[in-house]
Amino acid sequence: DTGVSQNPRHKITKRGQNVTFRCDPISEHNRLYWYRQTLGQGPEFLTYFQNEAQLEKSRLLSDRFSAERPKGSFSTLEIQRTEQGDSAMYLCASSLGTVLQETQYFGPGTRLLVL
Amino acid sequence: AQSVAQPEDQVKVAEGNPLTVKCTYSVSGNPYLFWYVQYPNRGLQFLLKYITGDNLVKGSYGFEAEFNKSQTSFHLKKPSALVSDSALYFCAVRDASFTGGGNKLTFGTGTQLKVEL
């Protein structure tokens, strides 16, 4: 399978705990994005990497959220001191980053439930 | 700022009939426009995009969309709907002139398509 993969697919945690999600993009893609999707809404942009550089962060990304892409390949999204409002589907996408090839391809998502 | 509106929460059509899912957008510059489909508990699957060129773009599974700059619309269409087309459809936009931060997409709230026998 050469698509975007995300792990874990589901995560249940208690309020106050830390969680970390992983995203493996399509191998030749240099751009990687994180989005969050809550029930009944479209995905909302969180952050974006070009290679290992984090170039943009949304105001949605509070101080409790941190993302890394240390070698320009896979990425991790960590949420510290989780809150019930963090419950959502976290989606990762990747793209080639050229004008005609900038389609973002999405992974299956990680569904987080904070109790 | 860029935004997308999908005015219909749900669209119902009979199998074999044509379908249309509406999308309007707002950007400062020229738009890049996308349609994605989402099946339950799954990620988004790319259907088609408009970057430049012909206003009518064709995509996967027989879907097409027409870019209308004067009406700022990008409606999704299919000549003959299938029951298997039933899913949640999202329209998304990126401002092509925005060079400061890559190409984040802004999505609409989605339209649930239900195709009935």
mmCIF file with all atom_site columns, C-alpha atoms in Angstrom:
data_model
loop_
_atom_site.group_PDB
_atom_site.id
_atom_site.type_symbol
_atom_site.label_atom_id
_atom_site.label_alt_id
_atom_site.label_comp_id
_atom_site.label_asym_id
_atom_site.label_entity_id
_atom_site.label_seq_id
_atom_site.pdbx_PDB_ins_code
_atom_site.Cartn_x
_atom_site.Cartn_y
_atom_site.Cartn_z
_atom_site.occupancy
_atom_site.B_iso_or_equiv
_atom_site.pdbx_formal_charge
_atom_site.auth_seq_id
_atom_site.auth_comp_id
_atom_site.auth_asym_id
_atom_site.auth_atom_id
_atom_site.pdbx_PDB_model_num
ATOM 1   C CA . ASP A 1 1   ? 0.000   0.000  0.000   1.00 0.00 ? 1   ASP A CA 1
ATOM 2   C CA . THR A 1 2   ? 1.590   3.278  -1.080  1.00 0.00 ? 2   THR A CA 1
ATOM 3   C CA . GLY A 1 3   ? -0.957  5.632  0.465   1.00 0.00 ? 3   GLY A CA 1
ATOM 4   C CA . VAL A 1 4   ? -0.782  7.774  3.569   1.00 0.00 ? 4   VAL A CA 1
ATOM 5   C CA . SER A 1 5   ? -0.888  5.693  6.749   1.00 0.00 ? 5   SER A CA 1
ATOM 6   C CA . GLN A 1 6   ? -1.767  6.782  10.280  1.00 0.00 ? 6   GLN A CA 1
ATOM 7   C CA . ASN A 1 7   ? -1.376  5.056  13.607  1.00 0.00 ? 7   ASN A CA 1
ATOM 8   C CA . PRO A 1 8   ? -3.166  4.331  15.780  1.00 0.00 ? 8   PRO A CA 1
ATOM 9   C CA . ARG A 1 9   ? -6.552  4.328  14.065  1.00 0.00 ? 9   ARG A CA 1
ATOM 10  C CA . HIS A 1 10  ? -8.371  4.778  17.355  1.00 0.00 ? 10  HIS A CA 1
ATOM 11  C CA . LYS A 1 11  ? -7.300  6.141  20.709  1.00 0.00 ? 11  LYS A CA 1
ATOM 12  C CA . ILE A 1 12  ? -9.272  6.391  23.924  1.00 0.00 ? 12  ILE A CA 1
ATOM 13  C CA . THR A 1 13  ? -7.647  8.300  26.755  1.00 0.00 ? 13  THR A CA 1
ATOM 14  C CA . LYS A 1 14  ? -8.529  9.958  30.023  1.00 0.00 ? 14  LYS A CA 1
ATOM 15  C CA . ARG A 1 15  ? -8.566  13.692 30.423  1.00 0.00 ? 15  ARG A CA 1
ATOM 16  C CA . GLY A 1 16  ? -5.140  14.994 31.352  1.00 0.00 ? 16  GLY A CA 1
ATOM 17  C CA . GLN A 1 17  ? -3.156  12.253 29.643  1.00 0.00 ? 17  GLN A CA 1
ATOM 18  C CA . ASN A 1 18  ? -0.737  12.825 26.747  1.00 0.00 ? 18  ASN A CA 1
ATOM 19  C CA . VAL A 1 19  ? -1.257  11.170 23.379  1.00 0.00 ? 19  VAL A CA 1
ATOM 20  C CA . THR A 1 20  ? 0.906   10.902 20.264  1.00 0.00 ? 20  THR A CA 1
ATOM 21  C CA . PHE A 1 21  ? -0.178  10.094 16.730  1.00 0.00 ? 21  PHE A CA 1
ATOM 22  C CA . ARG A 1 22  ? 2.002   9.086  13.820  1.00 0.00 ? 22  ARG A CA 1
ATOM 23  C CA . CYS A 1 23  ? 1.624   9.796  10.105  1.00 0.00 ? 23  CYS A CA 1
ATOM 24  C CA . ASP A 1 24  ? 3.618   8.198  7.292   1.00 0.00 ? 24  ASP A CA 1
ATOM 25  C CA . PRO A 1 25  ? 3.153   10.151 4.049   1.00 0.00 ? 25  PRO A CA 1
ATOM 26  C CA . ILE A 1 26  ? 3.428   8.909  0.495   1.00 0.00 ? 26  ILE A CA 1
ATOM 27  C CA . SER A 1 27  ? 7.161   8.349  0.111   1.00 0.00 ? 27  SER A CA 1
ATOM 28  C CA . GLU A 1 28  ? 8.063   10.981 -2.492  1.00 0.00 ? 28  GLU A CA 1
ATOM 29  C CA . HIS A 1 29  ? 5.830   13.712 -1.015  1.00 0.00 ? 29  HIS A CA 1
ATOM 30  C CA . ASN A 1 30  ? 7.699   16.607 0.577   1.00 0.00 ? 30  ASN A CA 1
ATOM 31  C CA . ARG A 1 31  ? 4.657   18.360 2.082   1.00 0.00 ? 31  ARG A CA 1
ATOM 32  C CA . LEU A 1 32  ? 2.742   17.022 5.045   1.00 0.00 ? 32  LEU A CA 1
ATOM 33  C CA . TYR A 1 33  ? -0.380  18.451 6.687   1.00 0.00 ? 33  TYR A CA 1
ATOM 34  C CA . TRP A 1 34  ? -2.385  17.812 9.824   1.00 0.00 ? 34  TRP A CA 1
ATOM 35  C CA . TYR A 1 35  ? -6.112  18.552 9.987   1.00 0.00 ? 35  TYR A CA 1
ATOM 36  C CA . ARG A 1 36  ? -8.749  18.030 12.656  1.00 0.00 ? 36  ARG A CA 1
ATOM 37  C CA . GLN A 1 37  ? -12.332 17.035 11.906  1.00 0.00 ? 37  GLN A CA 1
ATOM 38  C CA . THR A 1 38  ? -15.158 17.130 14.402  1.00 0.00 ? 38  THR A CA 1
ATOM 39  C CA . LEU A 1 39  ? -18.585 15.596 13.908  1.00 0.00 ? 39  LEU A CA 1
ATOM 40  C CA . GLY A 1 40  ? -20.639 17.363 11.280  1.00 0.00 ? 40  GLY A CA 1
ATOM 41  C CA . GLN A 1 41  ? -17.782 19.583 10.164  1.00 0.00 ? 41  GLN A CA 1
ATOM 42  C CA . GLY A 1 42  ? -15.226 19.639 7.422   1.00 0.00 ? 42  GLY A CA 1
ATOM 43  C CA . PRO A 1 43  ? -11.542 19.178 8.232   1.00 0.00 ? 43  PRO A CA 1
ATOM 44  C CA . GLU A 1 44  ? -9.801  22.206 9.729   1.00 0.00 ? 44  GLU A CA 1
ATOM 45  C CA . PHE A 1 45  ? -6.146  22.944 9.071   1.00 0.00 ? 45  PHE A CA 1
ATOM 46  C CA . LEU A 1 46  ? -3.762  22.558 12.010  1.00 0.00 ? 46  LEU A CA 1
ATOM 47  C CA . THR A 1 47  ? -0.211  22.668 10.680  1.00 0.00 ? 47  THR A CA 1
ATOM 48  C CA . TYR A 1 48  ? 1.968   22.091 7.645   1.00 0.00 ? 48  TYR A CA 1
ATOM 49  C CA . PHE A 1 49  ? 5.519   20.884 6.950   1.00 0.00 ? 49  PHE A CA 1
ATOM 50  C CA . GLN A 1 50  ? 7.696   21.204 3.925   1.00 0.00 ? 50  GLN A CA 1
ATOM 51  C CA . ASN A 1 51  ? 10.345  18.534 4.391   1.00 0.00 ? 51  ASN A CA 1
ATOM 52  C CA . GLU A 1 52  ? 11.344  18.884 8.060   1.00 0.00 ? 52  GLU A CA 1
ATOM 53  C CA . ALA A 1 53  ? 10.412  22.558 8.406   1.00 0.00 ? 53  ALA A CA 1
ATOM 54  C CA . GLN A 1 54  ? 7.119   23.448 10.067  1.00 0.00 ? 54  GLN A CA 1
ATOM 55  C CA . LEU A 1 55  ? 6.017   26.429 7.980   1.00 0.00 ? 55  LEU A CA 1
ATOM 56  C CA . GLU A 1 56  ? 2.576   27.253 9.295   1.00 0.00 ? 56  GLU A CA 1
ATOM 57  C CA . LYS A 1 57  ? 0.490   26.639 12.402  1.00 0.00 ? 57  LYS A CA 1
ATOM 58  C CA . SER A 1 58  ? -3.173  27.410 12.826  1.00 0.00 ? 58  SER A CA 1
ATOM 59  C CA . ARG A 1 59  ? -4.500  29.375 15.777  1.00 0.00 ? 59  ARG A CA 1
ATOM 60  C CA . LEU A 1 60  ? -6.403  26.161 16.529  1.00 0.00 ? 60  LEU A CA 1
ATOM 61  C CA . LEU A 1 61  ? -3.096  24.617 17.525  1.00 0.00 ? 61  LEU A CA 1
ATOM 62  C CA . SER A 1 62  ? -2.840  25.549 21.186  1.00 0.00 ? 62  SER A CA 1
ATOM 63  C CA . ASP A 1 63  ? 0.335   25.288 23.258  1.00 0.00 ? 63  ASP A CA 1
ATOM 64  C CA . ARG A 1 64  ? -0.703  21.770 24.246  1.00 0.00 ? 64  ARG A CA 1
ATOM 65  C CA . PHE A 1 65  ? -0.253  20.621 20.664  1.00 0.00 ? 65  PHE A CA 1
ATOM 66  C CA . SER A 1 66  ? 3.114   19.976 19.073  1.00 0.00 ? 66  SER A CA 1
ATOM 67  C CA . ALA A 1 67  ? 4.044   18.416 15.754  1.00 0.00 ? 67  ALA A CA 1
ATOM 68  C CA . GLU A 1 68  ? 7.361   17.257 14.397  1.00 0.00 ? 68  GLU A CA 1
ATOM 69  C CA . ARG A 1 69  ? 8.735   15.848 11.207  1.00 0.00 ? 69  ARG A CA 1
ATOM 70  C CA . PRO A 1 70  ? 12.338  15.235 12.216  1.00 0.00 ? 70  PRO A CA 1
ATOM 71  C CA . LYS A 1 71  ? 13.800  13.719 9.062   1.00 0.00 ? 71  LYS A CA 1
ATOM 72  C CA . GLY A 1 72  ? 11.320  15.007 6.550   1.00 0.00 ? 72  GLY A CA 1
ATOM 73  C CA . SER A 1 73  ? 9.582   11.668 6.357   1.00 0.00 ? 73  SER A CA 1
ATOM 74  C CA . PHE A 1 74  ? 7.046   10.589 9.001   1.00 0.00 ? 74  PHE A CA 1
ATOM 75  C CA . SER A 1 75  ? 5.441   13.079 11.367  1.00 0.00 ? 75  SER A CA 1
ATOM 76  C CA . THR A 1 76  ? 4.102   12.937 14.902  1.00 0.00 ? 76  THR A CA 1
ATOM 77  C CA . LEU A 1 77  ? 1.371   15.019 16.505  1.00 0.00 ? 77  LEU A CA 1
ATOM 78  C CA . GLU A 1 78  ? 1.387   15.141 20.304  1.00 0.00 ? 78  GLU A CA 1
ATOM 79  C CA . ILE A 1 79  ? -1.381  16.478 22.492  1.00 0.00 ? 79  ILE A CA 1
ATOM 80  C CA . GLN A 1 80  ? -0.440  17.131 26.107  1.00 0.00 ? 80  GLN A CA 1
ATOM 81  C CA . ARG A 1 81  ? -2.921  17.260 28.978  1.00 0.00 ? 81  ARG A CA 1
ATOM 82  C CA . THR A 1 82  ? -5.802  16.206 26.782  1.00 0.00 ? 82  THR A CA 1
ATOM 83  C CA . GLU A 1 83  ? -9.211  17.796 27.237  1.00 0.00 ? 83  GLU A CA 1
ATOM 84  C CA . GLN A 1 84  ? -12.632 16.490 26.241  1.00 0.00 ? 84  GLN A CA 1
ATOM 85  C CA . GLY A 1 85  ? -12.775 19.135 23.535  1.00 0.00 ? 85  GLY A CA 1
ATOM 86  C CA . ASP A 1 86  ? -9.808  17.468 21.843  1.00 0.00 ? 86  ASP A CA 1
ATOM 87  C CA . SER A 1 87  ? -12.033 14.529 20.881  1.00 0.00 ? 87  SER A CA 1
ATOM 88  C CA . ALA A 1 88  ? -12.023 14.482 17.083  1.00 0.00 ? 88  ALA A CA 1
ATOM 89  C CA . MET A 1 89  ? -10.675 12.738 14.011  1.00 0.00 ? 89  MET A CA 1
ATOM 90  C CA . TYR A 1 90  ? -7.078  13.778 13.292  1.00 0.00 ? 90  TYR A CA 1
ATOM 91  C CA . LEU A 1 91  ? -6.252  13.564 9.613   1.00 0.00 ? 91  LEU A CA 1
ATOM 92  C CA . CYS A 1 92  ? -2.873  13.630 7.948   1.00 0.00 ? 92  CYS A CA 1
ATOM 93  C CA . ALA A 1 93  ? -2.341  14.457 4.282   1.00 0.00 ? 93  ALA A CA 1
ATOM 94  C CA . SER A 1 94  ? 0.664   14.708 1.993   1.00 0.00 ? 94  SER A CA 1
ATOM 95  C CA . SER A 1 95  ? 1.391   16.267 -1.379  1.00 0.00 ? 95  SER A CA 1
ATOM 96  C CA . LEU A 1 96  ? 4.203   16.702 -3.879  1.00 0.00 ? 96  LEU A CA 1
ATOM 97  C CA . GLY A 1 97  ? 4.151   20.455 -3.535  1.00 0.00 ? 97  GLY A CA 1
ATOM 98  C CA . THR A 1 98  ? 4.210   21.505 -7.170  1.00 0.00 ? 98  THR A CA 1
ATOM 99  C CA . VAL A 1 99  ? 1.441   23.585 -8.707  1.00 0.00 ? 99  VAL A CA 1
ATOM 100 C CA . LEU A 1 100 ? 0.063   20.870 -10.938 1.00 0.00 ? 100 LEU A CA 1
ATOM 101 C CA . GLN A 1 101 ? 0.673   18.100 -8.417  1.00 0.00 ? 101 GLN A CA 1
ATOM 102 C CA . GLU A 1 102 ? -0.464  19.754 -5.243  1.00 0.00 ? 102 GLU A CA 1
ATOM 103 C CA . THR A 1 103 ? -3.357  17.420 -4.591  1.00 0.00 ? 103 THR A CA 1
ATOM 104 C CA . GLN A 1 104 ? -3.389  16.481 -0.930  1.00 0.00 ? 104 GLN A CA 1
ATOM 105 C CA . TYR A 1 105 ? -3.893  12.782 -0.305  1.00 0.00 ? 105 TYR A CA 1
ATOM 106 C CA . PHE A 1 106 ? -5.357  11.887 3.048   1.00 0.00 ? 106 PHE A CA 1
ATOM 107 C CA . GLY A 1 107 ? -4.757  9.023  5.409   1.00 0.00 ? 107 GLY A CA 1
ATOM 108 C CA . PRO A 1 108 ? -7.542  7.106  7.176   1.00 0.00 ? 108 PRO A CA 1
ATOM 109 C CA . GLY A 1 109 ? -7.299  9.275  10.276  1.00 0.00 ? 109 GLY A CA 1
ATOM 110 C CA . THR A 1 110 ? -6.871  8.703  13.999  1.00 0.00 ? 110 THR A CA 1
ATOM 111 C CA . ARG A 1 111 ? -10.070 8.985  15.995  1.00 0.00 ? 111 ARG A CA 1
ATOM 112 C CA . LEU A 1 112 ? -9.411  10.341 19.485  1.00 0.00 ? 112 LEU A CA 1
ATOM 113 C CA . LEU A 1 113 ? -11.893 10.064 22.330  1.00 0.00 ? 113 LEU A CA 1
ATOM 114 C CA . VAL A 1 114 ? -11.047 11.850 25.559  1.00 0.00 ? 114 VAL A CA 1
ATOM 115 C CA . LEU A 1 115 ? -13.083 10.639 28.546  1.00 0.00 ? 115 LEU A CA 1
ATOM 116 C CA . ALA B 2 1   ? -9.321  34.848 3.952   1.00 0.00 ? 1   ALA B CA 1
ATOM 117 C CA . GLN B 2 2   ? -10.691 31.915 2.001   1.00 0.00 ? 2   GLN B CA 1
ATOM 118 C CA . SER B 2 3   ? -14.012 30.166 2.581   1.00 0.00 ? 3   SER B CA 1
ATOM 119 C CA . VAL B 2 4   ? -16.313 27.538 1.130   1.00 0.00 ? 4   VAL B CA 1
ATOM 120 C CA . ALA B 2 5   ? -20.071 27.162 1.366   1.00 0.00 ? 5   ALA B CA 1
ATOM 121 C CA . GLN B 2 6   ? -21.985 23.970 0.742   1.00 0.00 ? 6   GLN B CA 1
ATOM 122 C CA . PRO B 2 7   ? -25.598 25.124 1.066   1.00 0.00 ? 7   PRO B CA 1
ATOM 123 C CA . GLU B 2 8   ? -27.187 21.674 1.256   1.00 0.00 ? 8   GLU B CA 1
ATOM 124 C CA . ASP B 2 9   ? -26.625 19.400 4.229   1.00 0.00 ? 9   ASP B CA 1
ATOM 125 C CA . GLN B 2 10  ? -28.191 16.514 2.329   1.00 0.00 ? 10  GLN B CA 1
ATOM 126 C CA . VAL B 2 11  ? -29.024 15.675 -1.269  1.00 0.00 ? 11  VAL B CA 1
ATOM 127 C CA . LYS B 2 12  ? -31.281 12.762 -2.195  1.00 0.00 ? 12  LYS B CA 1
ATOM 128 C CA . VAL B 2 13  ? -31.535 11.356 -5.696  1.00 0.00 ? 13  VAL B CA 1
ATOM 129 C CA . ALA B 2 14  ? -32.864 8.188  -7.266  1.00 0.00 ? 14  ALA B CA 1
ATOM 130 C CA . GLU B 2 15  ? -30.393 5.738  -8.770  1.00 0.00 ? 15  GLU B CA 1
ATOM 131 C CA . GLY B 2 16  ? -29.912 6.439  -12.456 1.00 0.00 ? 16  GLY B CA 1
ATOM 132 C CA . ASN B 2 17  ? -30.834 10.116 -12.140 1.00 0.00 ? 17  ASN B CA 1
ATOM 133 C CA . PRO B 2 18  ? -28.315 12.930 -12.490 1.00 0.00 ? 18  PRO B CA 1
ATOM 134 C CA . LEU B 2 19  ? -26.932 14.437 -9.295  1.00 0.00 ? 19  LEU B CA 1
ATOM 135 C CA . THR B 2 20  ? -25.557 17.847 -8.398  1.00 0.00 ? 20  THR B CA 1
ATOM 136 C CA . VAL B 2 21  ? -23.812 18.817 -5.166  1.00 0.00 ? 21  VAL B CA 1
ATOM 137 C CA . LYS B 2 22  ? -23.367 22.566 -4.839  1.00 0.00 ? 22  LYS B CA 1
ATOM 138 C CA . CYS B 2 23  ? -20.288 24.518 -3.753  1.00 0.00 ? 23  CYS B CA 1
ATOM 139 C CA . THR B 2 24  ? -19.480 28.216 -3.735  1.00 0.00 ? 24  THR B CA 1
ATOM 140 C CA . TYR B 2 25  ? -16.199 29.727 -2.646  1.00 0.00 ? 25  TYR B CA 1
ATOM 141 C CA . SER B 2 26  ? -14.511 32.972 -1.691  1.00 0.00 ? 26  SER B CA 1
ATOM 142 C CA . VAL B 2 27  ? -10.821 33.787 -2.152  1.00 0.00 ? 27  VAL B CA 1
ATOM 143 C CA . SER B 2 28  ? -8.805  36.954 -2.643  1.00 0.00 ? 28  SER B CA 1
ATOM 144 C CA . GLY B 2 29  ? -6.982  35.730 -5.717  1.00 0.00 ? 29  GLY B CA 1
ATOM 145 C CA . ASN B 2 30  ? -7.496  32.847 -8.103  1.00 0.00 ? 30  ASN B CA 1
ATOM 146 C CA . PRO B 2 31  ? -8.861  29.625 -6.657  1.00 0.00 ? 31  PRO B CA 1
ATOM 147 C CA . TYR B 2 32  ? -7.623  26.090 -6.670  1.00 0.00 ? 32  TYR B CA 1
ATOM 148 C CA . LEU B 2 33  ? -10.709 23.941 -6.082  1.00 0.00 ? 33  LEU B CA 1
ATOM 149 C CA . PHE B 2 34  ? -11.086 20.337 -4.972  1.00 0.00 ? 34  PHE B CA 1
ATOM 150 C CA . TRP B 2 35  ? -13.766 17.750 -4.278  1.00 0.00 ? 35  TRP B CA 1
ATOM 151 C CA . TYR B 2 36  ? -13.251 14.921 -1.818  1.00 0.00 ? 36  TYR B CA 1
ATOM 152 C CA . VAL B 2 37  ? -15.525 12.080 -0.728  1.00 0.00 ? 37  VAL B CA 1
ATOM 153 C CA . GLN B 2 38  ? -15.615 10.519 2.745   1.00 0.00 ? 38  GLN B CA 1
ATOM 154 C CA . TYR B 2 39  ? -17.099 7.164  3.631   1.00 0.00 ? 39  TYR B CA 1
ATOM 155 C CA . PRO B 2 40  ? -18.018 6.389  7.263   1.00 0.00 ? 40  PRO B CA 1
ATOM 156 C CA . ASN B 2 41  ? -15.048 6.313  9.639   1.00 0.00 ? 41  ASN B CA 1
ATOM 157 C CA . ARG B 2 42  ? -12.625 6.802  6.777   1.00 0.00 ? 42  ARG B CA 1
ATOM 158 C CA . GLY B 2 43  ? -10.298 9.541  5.595   1.00 0.00 ? 43  GLY B CA 1
ATOM 159 C CA . LEU B 2 44  ? -10.979 11.748 2.591   1.00 0.00 ? 44  LEU B CA 1
ATOM 160 C CA . GLN B 2 45  ? -10.635 10.373 -0.918  1.00 0.00 ? 45  GLN B CA 1
ATOM 161 C CA . PHE B 2 46  ? -9.694  12.778 -3.733  1.00 0.00 ? 46  PHE B CA 1
ATOM 162 C CA . LEU B 2 47  ? -12.213 13.012 -6.582  1.00 0.00 ? 47  LEU B CA 1
ATOM 163 C CA . LEU B 2 48  ? -11.147 15.898 -8.806  1.00 0.00 ? 48  LEU B CA 1
ATOM 164 C CA . LYS B 2 49  ? -9.606  19.361 -8.919  1.00 0.00 ? 49  LYS B CA 1
ATOM 165 C CA . TYR B 2 50  ? -9.575  22.599 -10.855 1.00 0.00 ? 50  TYR B CA 1
ATOM 166 C CA . ILE B 2 51  ? -6.218  24.360 -11.110 1.00 0.00 ? 51  ILE B CA 1
ATOM 167 C CA . THR B 2 52  ? -6.300  26.016 -14.522 1.00 0.00 ? 52  THR B CA 1
ATOM 168 C CA . GLY B 2 53  ? -7.557  25.364 -18.041 1.00 0.00 ? 53  GLY B CA 1
ATOM 169 C CA . ASP B 2 54  ? -10.934 23.942 -19.011 1.00 0.00 ? 54  ASP B CA 1
ATOM 170 C CA . ASN B 2 55  ? -13.771 24.931 -16.744 1.00 0.00 ? 55  ASN B CA 1
ATOM 171 C CA . LEU B 2 56  ? -15.215 21.402 -16.892 1.00 0.00 ? 56  LEU B CA 1
ATOM 172 C CA . VAL B 2 57  ? -13.027 18.928 -15.057 1.00 0.00 ? 57  VAL B CA 1
ATOM 173 C CA . LYS B 2 58  ? -13.524 15.193 -14.990 1.00 0.00 ? 58  LYS B CA 1
ATOM 174 C CA . GLY B 2 59  ? -12.559 12.997 -12.098 1.00 0.00 ? 59  GLY B CA 1
ATOM 175 C CA . SER B 2 60  ? -12.875 9.573  -10.587 1.00 0.00 ? 60  SER B CA 1
ATOM 176 C CA . TYR B 2 61  ? -15.941 7.316  -10.724 1.00 0.00 ? 61  TYR B CA 1
ATOM 177 C CA . GLY B 2 62  ? -17.700 9.344  -13.443 1.00 0.00 ? 62  GLY B CA 1
ATOM 178 C CA . PHE B 2 63  ? -17.839 12.575 -11.453 1.00 0.00 ? 63  PHE B CA 1
ATOM 179 C CA . GLU B 2 64  ? -17.229 15.967 -13.004 1.00 0.00 ? 64  GLU B CA 1
ATOM 180 C CA . ALA B 2 65  ? -17.360 19.556 -11.839 1.00 0.00 ? 65  ALA B CA 1
ATOM 181 C CA . GLU B 2 66  ? -17.764 22.899 -13.549 1.00 0.00 ? 66  GLU B CA 1
ATOM 182 C CA . PHE B 2 67  ? -15.774 25.938 -12.485 1.00 0.00 ? 67  PHE B CA 1
ATOM 183 C CA . ASN B 2 68  ? -17.776 29.156 -12.878 1.00 0.00 ? 68  ASN B CA 1
ATOM 184 C CA . LYS B 2 69  ? -15.691 32.185 -12.028 1.00 0.00 ? 69  LYS B CA 1
ATOM 185 C CA . SER B 2 70  ? -18.499 34.741 -12.331 1.00 0.00 ? 70  SER B CA 1
ATOM 186 C CA . GLN B 2 71  ? -20.700 32.808 -9.929  1.00 0.00 ? 71  GLN B CA 1
ATOM 187 C CA . THR B 2 72  ? -17.746 31.659 -7.769  1.00 0.00 ? 72  THR B CA 1
ATOM 188 C CA . SER B 2 73  ? -19.083 28.130 -7.931  1.00 0.00 ? 73  SER B CA 1
ATOM 189 C CA . PHE B 2 74  ? -17.674 24.646 -8.406  1.00 0.00 ? 74  PHE B CA 1
ATOM 190 C CA . HIS B 2 75  ? -20.631 22.272 -8.419  1.00 0.00 ? 75  HIS B CA 1
ATOM 191 C CA . LEU B 2 76  ? -20.065 18.509 -8.482  1.00 0.00 ? 76  LEU B CA 1
ATOM 192 C CA . LYS B 2 77  ? -22.096 16.508 -10.987 1.00 0.00 ? 77  LYS B CA 1
ATOM 193 C CA . LYS B 2 78  ? -22.661 12.992 -12.201 1.00 0.00 ? 78  LYS B CA 1
ATOM 194 C CA . PRO B 2 79  ? -24.951 12.046 -15.097 1.00 0.00 ? 79  PRO B CA 1
ATOM 195 C CA . SER B 2 80  ? -26.250 8.830  -13.541 1.00 0.00 ? 80  SER B CA 1
ATOM 196 C CA . ALA B 2 81  ? -26.085 8.220  -9.794  1.00 0.00 ? 81  ALA B CA 1
ATOM 197 C CA . LEU B 2 82  ? -25.335 4.865  -8.184  1.00 0.00 ? 82  LEU B CA 1
ATOM 198 C CA . VAL B 2 83  ? -26.347 3.656  -4.743  1.00 0.00 ? 83  VAL B CA 1
ATOM 199 C CA . SER B 2 84  ? -22.635 3.209  -4.037  1.00 0.00 ? 84  SER B CA 1
ATOM 200 C CA . ASP B 2 85  ? -22.140 6.976  -4.512  1.00 0.00 ? 85  ASP B CA 1
ATOM 201 C CA . SER B 2 86  ? -23.903 7.524  -1.183  1.00 0.00 ? 86  SER B CA 1
ATOM 202 C CA . ALA B 2 87  ? -21.321 9.250  1.041   1.00 0.00 ? 87  ALA B CA 1
ATOM 203 C CA . LEU B 2 88  ? -20.256 12.617 2.469   1.00 0.00 ? 88  LEU B CA 1
ATOM 204 C CA . TYR B 2 89  ? -18.839 15.043 -0.075  1.00 0.00 ? 89  TYR B CA 1
ATOM 205 C CA . PHE B 2 90  ? -16.542 17.952 0.720   1.00 0.00 ? 90  PHE B CA 1
ATOM 206 C CA . CYS B 2 91  ? -15.586 20.905 -1.426  1.00 0.00 ? 91  CYS B CA 1
ATOM 207 C CA . ALA B 2 92  ? -12.284 22.644 -0.627  1.00 0.00 ? 92  ALA B CA 1
ATOM 208 C CA . VAL B 2 93  ? -10.476 25.751 -1.809  1.00 0.00 ? 93  VAL B CA 1
ATOM 209 C CA . ARG B 2 94  ? -7.024  27.219 -1.711  1.00 0.00 ? 94  ARG B CA 1
ATOM 210 C CA . ASP B 2 95  ? -6.103  30.742 -2.750  1.00 0.00 ? 95  ASP B CA 1
ATOM 211 C CA . ALA B 2 96  ? -3.548  30.317 -5.539  1.00 0.00 ? 96  ALA B CA 1
ATOM 212 C CA . SER B 2 97  ? -2.046  33.727 -4.815  1.00 0.00 ? 97  SER B CA 1
ATOM 213 C CA . PHE B 2 98  ? -1.293  32.992 -1.195  1.00 0.00 ? 98  PHE B CA 1
ATOM 214 C CA . THR B 2 99  ? 2.384   32.185 -1.081  1.00 0.00 ? 99  THR B CA 1
ATOM 215 C CA . GLY B 2 100 ? 3.179   32.682 2.570   1.00 0.00 ? 100 GLY B CA 1
ATOM 216 C CA . GLY B 2 101 ? 2.267   29.301 3.970   1.00 0.00 ? 101 GLY B CA 1
ATOM 217 C CA . GLY B 2 102 ? 2.009   26.533 1.488   1.00 0.00 ? 102 GLY B CA 1
ATOM 218 C CA . ASN B 2 103 ? -1.290  25.246 0.297   1.00 0.00 ? 103 ASN B CA 1
ATOM 219 C CA . LYS B 2 104 ? -3.595  24.614 3.211   1.00 0.00 ? 104 LYS B CA 1
ATOM 220 C CA . LEU B 2 105 ? -7.124  23.791 2.179   1.00 0.00 ? 105 LEU B CA 1
ATOM 221 C CA . THR B 2 106 ? -10.301 25.304 3.557   1.00 0.00 ? 106 THR B CA 1
ATOM 222 C CA . PHE B 2 107 ? -13.204 22.870 3.499   1.00 0.00 ? 107 PHE B CA 1
ATOM 223 C CA . GLY B 2 108 ? -16.945 23.262 3.445   1.00 0.00 ? 108 GLY B CA 1
ATOM 224 C CA . THR B 2 109 ? -19.143 21.579 6.022   1.00 0.00 ? 109 THR B CA 1
ATOM 225 C CA . GLY B 2 110 ? -19.965 18.705 3.705   1.00 0.00 ? 110 GLY B CA 1
ATOM 226 C CA . THR B 2 111 ? -23.038 17.434 1.869   1.00 0.00 ? 111 THR B CA 1
ATOM 227 C CA . GLN B 2 112 ? -24.457 13.994 2.596   1.00 0.00 ? 112 GLN B CA 1
ATOM 228 C CA . LEU B 2 113 ? -25.470 12.363 -0.676  1.00 0.00 ? 113 LEU B CA 1
ATOM 229 C CA . LYS B 2 114 ? -28.073 9.615  -0.502  1.00 0.00 ? 114 LYS B CA 1
ATOM 230 C CA . VAL B 2 115 ? -28.840 7.653  -3.631  1.00 0.00 ? 115 VAL B CA 1
ATOM 231 C CA . GLU B 2 116 ? -31.986 5.556  -3.356  1.00 0.00 ? 116 GLU B CA 1
ATOM 232 C CA . LEU B 2 117 ? -33.192 2.615  -5.394  1.00 0.00 ? 117 LEU B CA 1
#
